[in-house]
């Protein structure tokens, strides 16, 4: 803000100095022209006095004095005819006019920056430009009204301060609004995610509940089949190999069946593993499909081997077996798996 105030003040002073210089030069040329055309000097002085009288209340004004320092024309008629006091004005040599930086420092620090005299805080104006009138001993002096300019600069500073404060308040309010908007957005996102999560938890809870119910139904079914001595084509036992031994295991002891590198392995609920020459497809077709589910190309799951059902990725399921093995069911198979549990 201080930088902007300084830049704006210097721009304002540049305009003031340029305007005063132009006015002094134009008056000097006008007076010179009148003298060259033989107009009486008293008439010239009278006309100039009428045109500048009372202008000392403005930010810039001109006066005219002779080489002896006697005021000939001045906005304040009481000063006409008086000798210029060396302490009244900060006068520079005729060939060295003041610039905006010097003027700014003069107004700010109240210190001499060159010229003929010390700065006097009691005077109200500064001569910032001198221009001699040709064919005469007169000098046109461009004054800067210090009090007026100082008030304008203070007004400029106040304007900048107000703009700065309003900008700060606007930024704070805008930040609060943006933060509130962002927080509301994320609150809604979190609320939506929580709702989805609650829905998924509810779905998983229902699936695991269905799993328990289904296991009970399967156990009842197995008991009924034993009592009725069912002689259906569904396999009750599977021939397997363990090392060099040929073993027959009950299907109700199986946790899951998987194939890897063209070898089919049967894993039982007690953790023991056996191999078989039968392919996964042949085994699945010969098993009771109310007890066994084809999870994917590598695995056949037994309902007794399932310990827990978890969500995995987008619409996929992770089946955790009682032997801590995790089996992924794709989203295409997930719906079929749910339907299987509800059958």
Coordinates of N, CA, C and O in Angstrom, one line a residue, residues 165-279:
X165 N -8.5 -1.4 3.1 CA -9.4 -2.0 4.2 C -10.6 -2.8 3.6 O -10.9 -3.9 4.0
X166 N -11.2 -2.1 2.6 CA -12.3 -2.7 1.9 C -11.9 -4.0 1.2 O -12.6 -5.0 1.2
X167 N -10.7 -3.9 0.6 CA -10.2 -5.1 -0.1 C -9.9 -6.2 0.8 O -10.3 -7.4 0.6
X168 N -9.3 -5.9 2.0 CA -9.0 -6.9 3.0 C -10.3 -7.5 3.5 O -10.4 -8.8 3.6
X169 N -11.3 -6.7 3.8 CA -12.6 -7.2 4.3 C -13.3 -8.1 3.3 O -13.8 -9.1 3.6
X170 N -13.2 -7.6 2.0 CA -13.8 -8.4 0.9 C -13.1 -9.8 0.7 O -13.7 -10.8 0.5
X171 N -11.7 -9.7 0.8 CA -11.0 -11.0 0.7 C -11.3 -11.9 1.9 O -11.5 -13.1 1.7
X172 N -11.5 -11.4 3.1 CA -11.8 -12.2 4.2 C -13.2 -12.8 4.1 O -13.4 -14.0 4.3
X173 N -14.2 -11.9 3.7 CA -15.5 -12.4 3.5 C -15.6 -13.5 2.4 O -16.3 -14.5 2.5
X174 N -14.9 -13.2 1.3 CA -14.9 -14.1 0.2 C -14.2 -15.4 0.6 O -14.7 -16.5 0.2
X175 N -13.1 -15.3 1.4 CA -12.5 -16.6 1.8 C -13.4 -17.4 2.7 O -13.5 -18.6 2.6
X176 N -14.2 -16.7 3.6 CA -15.1 -17.4 4.5 C -16.2 -18.1 3.7 O -16.5 -19.2 3.9
X177 N -16.7 -17.3 2.6 CA -17.7 -17.9 1.8 C -17.2 -19.1 1.0 O -17.9 -20.2 0.9
X178 N -16.0 -19.0 0.5 CA -15.4 -20.1 -0.3 C -15.2 -21.3 0.6 O -15.5 -22.4 0.2
X179 N -14.6 -21.0 1.8 CA -14.3 -22.1 2.8 C -15.6 -22.8 3.2 O -15.7 -24.0 3.3
X180 N -16.7 -22.0 3.4 CA -17.9 -22.5 3.8 C -18.5 -23.4 2.6 O -19.0 -24.5 2.9
X181 N -18.4 -22.9 1.4 CA -18.9 -23.6 0.2 C -18.1 -24.9 0.1 O -18.7 -26.0 -0.1
X182 N -16.8 -24.9 0.2 CA -16.0 -26.1 0.1 C -16.3 -27.1 1.2 O -16.5 -28.3 1.0
X183 N -16.4 -26.5 2.5 CA -16.8 -27.4 3.6 C -18.1 -28.1 3.4 O -18.3 -29.3 3.7
X184 N -19.1 -27.3 2.9 CA -20.4 -27.9 2.6 C -20.4 -28.9 1.5 O -21.0 -30.0 1.6
X185 N -19.5 -28.7 0.5 CA -19.4 -29.6 -0.6 C -18.8 -30.9 0.0 O -19.4 -32.0 -0.3
X186 N -17.8 -30.8 0.8 CA -17.1 -32.1 1.3 C -18.0 -32.7 2.4 O -18.0 -33.9 2.5
X187 N -18.8 -31.9 3.1 CA -19.7 -32.5 4.1 C -20.7 -33.4 3.3 O -21.1 -34.5 3.8
X188 N -21.2 -32.8 2.2 CA -22.2 -33.6 1.4 C -21.6 -34.8 0.8 O -22.2 -35.9 0.8
X189 N -20.3 -34.7 0.4 CA -19.6 -35.8 -0.2 C -19.4 -36.9 0.9 O -19.6 -38.1 0.6
X190 N -19.0 -36.4 2.1 CA -18.8 -37.4 3.2 C -20.1 -38.1 3.6 O -20.1 -39.3 3.9
X191 N -21.1 -37.2 3.6 CA -22.5 -37.8 4.0 C -22.9 -38.8 3.0 O -23.4 -39.9 3.4
X192 N -22.7 -38.5 1.7 CA -23.1 -39.5 0.6 C -22.2 -40.7 0.8 O -22.8 -41.8 0.6
X193 N -20.9 -40.6 1.0 CA -20.1 -41.7 1.2 C -20.5 -42.5 2.4 O -20.4 -43.8 2.4
X194 N -20.8 -41.8 3.5 CA -21.3 -42.5 4.7 C -22.6 -43.3 4.4 O -22.7 -44.5 4.9
X195 N -23.5 -42.7 3.6 CA -24.7 -43.4 3.3 C -24.4 -44.7 2.4 O -25.0 -45.7 2.7
X196 N -23.5 -44.5 1.5 CA -23.1 -45.6 0.6 C -22.5 -46.7 1.5 O -22.7 -47.9 1.3
X197 N -21.6 -46.2 2.4 CA -20.9 -47.2 3.3 C -21.9 -47.9 4.1 O -21.8 -49.2 4.3
X198 N -22.9 -47.2 4.7 CA -23.9 -47.8 5.5 C -24.7 -48.8 4.7 O -25.0 -49.9 5.2
X199 N -25.0 -48.4 3.5 CA -25.7 -49.4 2.6 C -24.9 -50.6 2.3 O -25.4 -51.7 2.3
X200 N -23.6 -50.4 2.1 CA -22.7 -51.6 1.8 C -22.6 -52.5 3.1 O -22.6 -53.7 3.0
X201 N -22.5 -51.8 4.2 CA -22.4 -52.6 5.5 C -23.7 -53.4 5.7 O -23.6 -54.6 6.1
X202 N -24.8 -52.7 5.4 CA -26.1 -53.4 5.6 C -26.2 -54.6 4.6 O -26.7 -55.7 5.0
X203 N -25.7 -54.4 3.4 CA -25.7 -55.4 2.4 C -24.8 -56.6 2.8 O -25.2 -57.8 2.7
X204 N -23.6 -56.3 3.3 CA -22.7 -57.3 3.7 C -23.3 -58.1 5.0 O -23.1 -59.3 5.1
X205 N -23.9 -57.3 5.9 CA -24.5 -57.9 7.0 C -25.6 -58.9 6.6 O -25.7 -60.0 7.1
X206 N -26.4 -58.4 5.6 CA -27.4 -59.3 5.1 C -26.8 -60.6 4.4 O -27.3 -61.7 4.6
X207 N -25.7 -60.4 3.7 CA -25.1 -61.5 3.0 C -24.6 -62.5 4.0 O -24.8 -63.7 3.8
X208 N -23.9 -62.0 5.0 CA -23.4 -62.9 6.0 C -24.5 -63.6 6.8 O -24.3 -64.8 7.2
X209 N -25.6 -62.9 7.0 CA -26.8 -63.5 7.7 C -27.3 -64.6 6.8 O -27.7 -65.7 7.3
X210 N -27.4 -64.3 5.5 CA -27.9 -65.3 4.5 C -27.0 -66.5 4.5 O -27.4 -67.6 4.3
X211 N -25.7 -66.2 4.6 CA -24.7 -67.3 4.6 C -25.0 -68.3 5.8 O -25.0 -69.5 5.6
X212 N -25.2 -67.7 7.0 CA -25.5 -68.5 8.2 C -26.7 -69.3 8.0 O -26.8 -70.5 8.3
X213 N -27.8 -68.7 7.5 CA -29.0 -69.4 7.2 C -28.9 -70.5 6.2 O -29.5 -71.6 6.3
X214 N -28.1 -70.1 5.2 CA -27.9 -71.1 4.1 C -27.1 -72.4 4.6 O -27.4 -73.5 4.2
X215 N -26.1 -72.1 5.5 CA -25.4 -73.2 6.0 C -26.3 -74.1 6.8 O -26.2 -75.4 6.8
X216 N -27.2 -73.5 7.6 CA -28.2 -74.3 8.4 C -29.1 -75.1 7.5 O -29.4 -76.3 7.8
X217 N -29.5 -74.5 6.4 CA -30.3 -75.2 5.4 C -29.6 -76.4 4.8 O -30.1 -77.5 4.7
X218 N -28.3 -76.2 4.5 CA -27.5 -77.3 3.9 C -27.3 -78.4 4.9 O -27.4 -79.6 4.5
X219 N -27.0 -78.0 6.1 CA -26.9 -79.1 7.1 C -28.1 -79.9 7.3 O -28.1 -81.1 7.4
X220 N -29.3 -79.2 7.3 CA -30.6 -79.9 7.4 C -30.8 -80.8 6.2 O -31.3 -82.0 6.3
X221 N -30.4 -80.3 5.0 CA -30.5 -81.1 3.8 C -29.6 -82.4 3.8 O -30.1 -83.5 3.4
X222 N -28.4 -82.2 4.3 CA -27.5 -83.3 4.4 C -28.0 -84.4 5.4 O -28.0 -85.6 5.1
X223 N -28.6 -83.9 6.5 CA -29.2 -84.8 7.5 C -30.3 -85.6 6.9 O -30.5 -86.8 7.1
X224 N -31.2 -84.9 6.1 CA -32.3 -85.5 5.5 C -31.9 -86.6 4.5 O -32.5 -87.6 4.4
X225 N -30.8 -86.2 3.7 CA -30.4 -87.2 2.7 C -29.8 -88.4 3.4 O -29.9 -89.5 2.8
X226 N -29.2 -88.3 4.5 CA -28.6 -89.4 5.2 C -29.8 -90.3 5.7 O -29.7 -91.6 5.6
X227 N -30.8 -89.7 6.2 CA -31.9 -90.5 6.7 C -32.7 -91.2 5.6 O -33.1 -92.3 5.7
X228 N -32.8 -90.5 4.4 CA -33.5 -91.1 3.3 C -32.6 -92.0 2.4 O -33.1 -92.5 1.5
X229 N -31.4 -92.0 2.7 CA -30.4 -92.8 2.0 C -30.5 -92.5 0.5 O -30.8 -93.4 -0.4
X230 N -30.3 -91.2 0.2 CA -30.5 -90.7 -1.2 C -29.4 -91.4 -2.1 O -28.2 -91.4 -1.8
X231 N -29.9 -91.9 -3.2 CA -29.0 -92.6 -4.1 C -28.9 -91.8 -5.4 O -28.8 -92.4 -6.5
X232 N -28.9 -90.5 -5.4 CA -28.8 -89.6 -6.6 C -27.4 -89.7 -7.1 O -26.5 -90.3 -6.5
X233 N -27.2 -89.1 -8.3 CA -26.0 -89.2 -9.0 C -25.0 -88.1 -8.4 O -23.8 -88.1 -8.9
X234 N -25.4 -87.3 -7.5 CA -24.5 -86.3 -6.9 C -23.4 -87.1 -6.1 O -23.8 -87.9 -5.2
X235 N -22.2 -86.7 -6.3 CA -21.1 -87.4 -5.6 C -21.1 -87.1 -4.1 O -21.4 -85.9 -3.7
X236 N -20.9 -88.1 -3.3 CA -20.8 -88.0 -1.8 C -19.3 -88.1 -1.4 O -18.9 -87.6 -0.4
X237 N -18.5 -88.7 -2.3 CA -17.1 -88.9 -2.0 C -16.3 -88.6 -3.3 O -16.8 -88.8 -4.4
X238 N -15.0 -88.2 -3.1 CA -14.2 -87.9 -4.3 C -12.9 -88.7 -4.0 O -12.3 -88.6 -2.9
X239 N -12.4 -89.4 -5.1 CA -11.1 -90.0 -5.0 C -10.0 -89.0 -5.2 O -10.0 -88.2 -6.2
X240 N -9.0 -89.0 -4.3 CA -7.9 -88.1 -4.3 C -6.6 -88.8 -4.1 O -6.6 -90.0 -3.7
X241 N -5.5 -88.1 -4.3 CA -4.2 -88.6 -4.0 C -3.5 -87.7 -2.9 O -3.6 -86.5 -2.9
X242 N -2.8 -88.4 -2.1 CA -1.9 -87.8 -1.1 C -0.6 -88.5 -1.2 O -0.5 -89.6 -0.7
X243 N 0.4 -87.8 -1.7 CA 1.6 -88.5 -2.1 C 1.3 -89.7 -3.0 O 0.8 -89.5 -4.1
X244 N 1.6 -90.9 -2.6 CA 1.3 -92.0 -3.5 C 0.1 -92.8 -3.1 O -0.2 -93.9 -3.6
X245 N -0.6 -92.3 -2.1 CA -1.8 -93.0 -1.6 C -3.1 -92.5 -2.3 O -3.2 -91.3 -2.6
X246 N -4.0 -93.4 -2.6 CA -5.3 -93.1 -3.2 C -6.3 -93.1 -2.0 O -6.4 -94.0 -1.3
X247 N -6.9 -91.9 -1.8 CA -7.8 -91.7 -0.7 C -9.2 -91.2 -1.2 O -9.3 -90.6 -2.2
X248 N -10.2 -91.6 -0.5 CA -11.6 -91.1 -0.7 C -12.0 -90.2 0.4 O -12.0 -90.6 1.6
X249 N -12.4 -89.0 0.0 CA -12.8 -88.0 1.0 C -14.2 -87.6 0.8 O -14.7 -87.6 -0.3
X250 N -14.9 -87.3 1.9 CA -16.3 -86.9 1.8 C -16.4 -85.5 1.3 O -15.6 -84.6 1.7
X251 N -17.4 -85.2 0.5 CA -17.5 -83.8 -0.1 C -17.9 -82.8 1.0 O -17.5 -81.6 0.9
X252 N -18.5 -83.3 2.1 CA -18.9 -82.4 3.2 C -17.7 -81.9 4.0 O -17.8 -81.0 4.8
X253 N -16.5 -82.5 3.8 CA -15.3 -82.1 4.5 C -14.5 -81.1 3.6 O -13.5 -80.5 4.1
X254 N -14.9 -80.8 2.4 CA -14.2 -79.9 1.5 C -14.5 -78.4 1.9 O -15.6 -78.1 2.1
X255 N -13.4 -77.6 1.9 CA -13.6 -76.2 2.1 C -13.6 -75.5 0.8 O -14.5 -74.6 0.5
X256 N -12.7 -75.8 -0.1 CA -12.7 -75.3 -1.5 C -11.8 -76.1 -2.4 O -11.0 -76.9 -1.9
X257 N -12.0 -76.0 -3.7 CA -11.2 -76.7 -4.7 C -10.7 -75.6 -5.6 O -11.4 -74.7 -6.0
X258 N -9.4 -75.8 -5.9 CA -8.8 -74.8 -6.9 C -7.8 -75.5 -7.8 O -7.4 -76.6 -7.6
X259 N -7.6 -74.8 -8.9 CA -6.6 -75.4 -9.9 C -5.6 -74.4 -10.2 O -5.8 -73.1 -10.2
X260 N -4.3 -74.9 -10.3 CA -3.2 -74.0 -10.5 C -2.1 -74.8 -11.3 O -1.8 -75.9 -10.8
X261 N -1.7 -74.3 -12.4 CA -0.7 -74.9 -13.3 C -1.2 -76.3 -13.7 O -0.5 -77.3 -13.6
X262 N -2.5 -76.4 -14.0 CA -3.2 -77.6 -14.5 C -3.2 -78.7 -13.4 O -3.5 -79.9 -13.7
X263 N -3.0 -78.4 -12.2 CA -3.1 -79.3 -11.0 C -4.3 -78.9 -10.2 O -4.4 -77.7 -9.7
X264 N -5.3 -79.8 -10.0 CA -6.5 -79.5 -9.2 C -6.2 -80.0 -7.7 O -5.9 -81.1 -7.5
X265 N -6.4 -79.1 -6.8 CA -6.1 -79.3 -5.4 C -7.4 -79.2 -4.6 O -8.2 -78.2 -4.8
X266 N -7.7 -80.1 -3.8 CA -8.8 -80.1 -2.9 C -8.4 -79.8 -1.5 O -7.5 -80.5 -0.9
X267 N -8.9 -78.7 -0.9 CA -8.5 -78.3 0.5 C -9.6 -78.6 1.4 O -10.8 -78.1 1.2
X268 N -9.4 -79.4 2.4 CA -10.4 -79.7 3.4 C -10.5 -78.7 4.5 O -9.6 -77.9 4.7
X269 N -11.6 -78.8 5.3 CA -11.8 -77.9 6.4 C -10.8 -78.0 7.5 O -10.5 -77.1 8.3
X270 N -10.1 -79.2 7.6 CA -9.0 -79.4 8.6 C -7.7 -78.9 8.0 O -6.7 -79.0 8.7
X271 N -7.7 -78.3 6.8 CA -6.4 -77.7 6.3 C -5.6 -78.7 5.4 O -4.7 -78.2 4.8
X272 N -6.0 -79.9 5.4 CA -5.3 -80.9 4.6 C -5.6 -80.7 3.1 O -6.7 -80.4 2.7
X273 N -4.6 -80.9 2.3 CA -4.7 -80.7 0.8 C -4.5 -82.1 0.1 O -3.6 -82.8 0.4
X274 N -5.3 -82.3 -1.0 CA -5.2 -83.5 -1.8 C -5.3 -83.1 -3.2 O -5.9 -82.0 -3.6
X275 N -4.8 -83.9 -4.1 CA -4.8 -83.6 -5.5 C -5.7 -84.6 -6.2 O -6.0 -85.8 -5.7
X276 N -6.3 -84.3 -7.4 CA -7.1 -85.1 -8.2 C -6.9 -84.9 -9.6 O -6.4 -83.8 -10.1
X277 N -7.1 -86.0 -10.4 CA -6.9 -85.9 -11.9 C -8.1 -85.3 -12.6 O -8.1 -85.0 -13.8
X278 N -9.2 -85.2 -11.8 CA -10.4 -84.6 -12.4 C -10.3 -83.1 -12.6 O -9.8 -82.4 -11.7
X279 N -10.8 -82.6 -13.7 CA -10.8 -81.2 -14.0 C -11.8 -80.5 -13.1 O -12.7 -81.1 -12.6

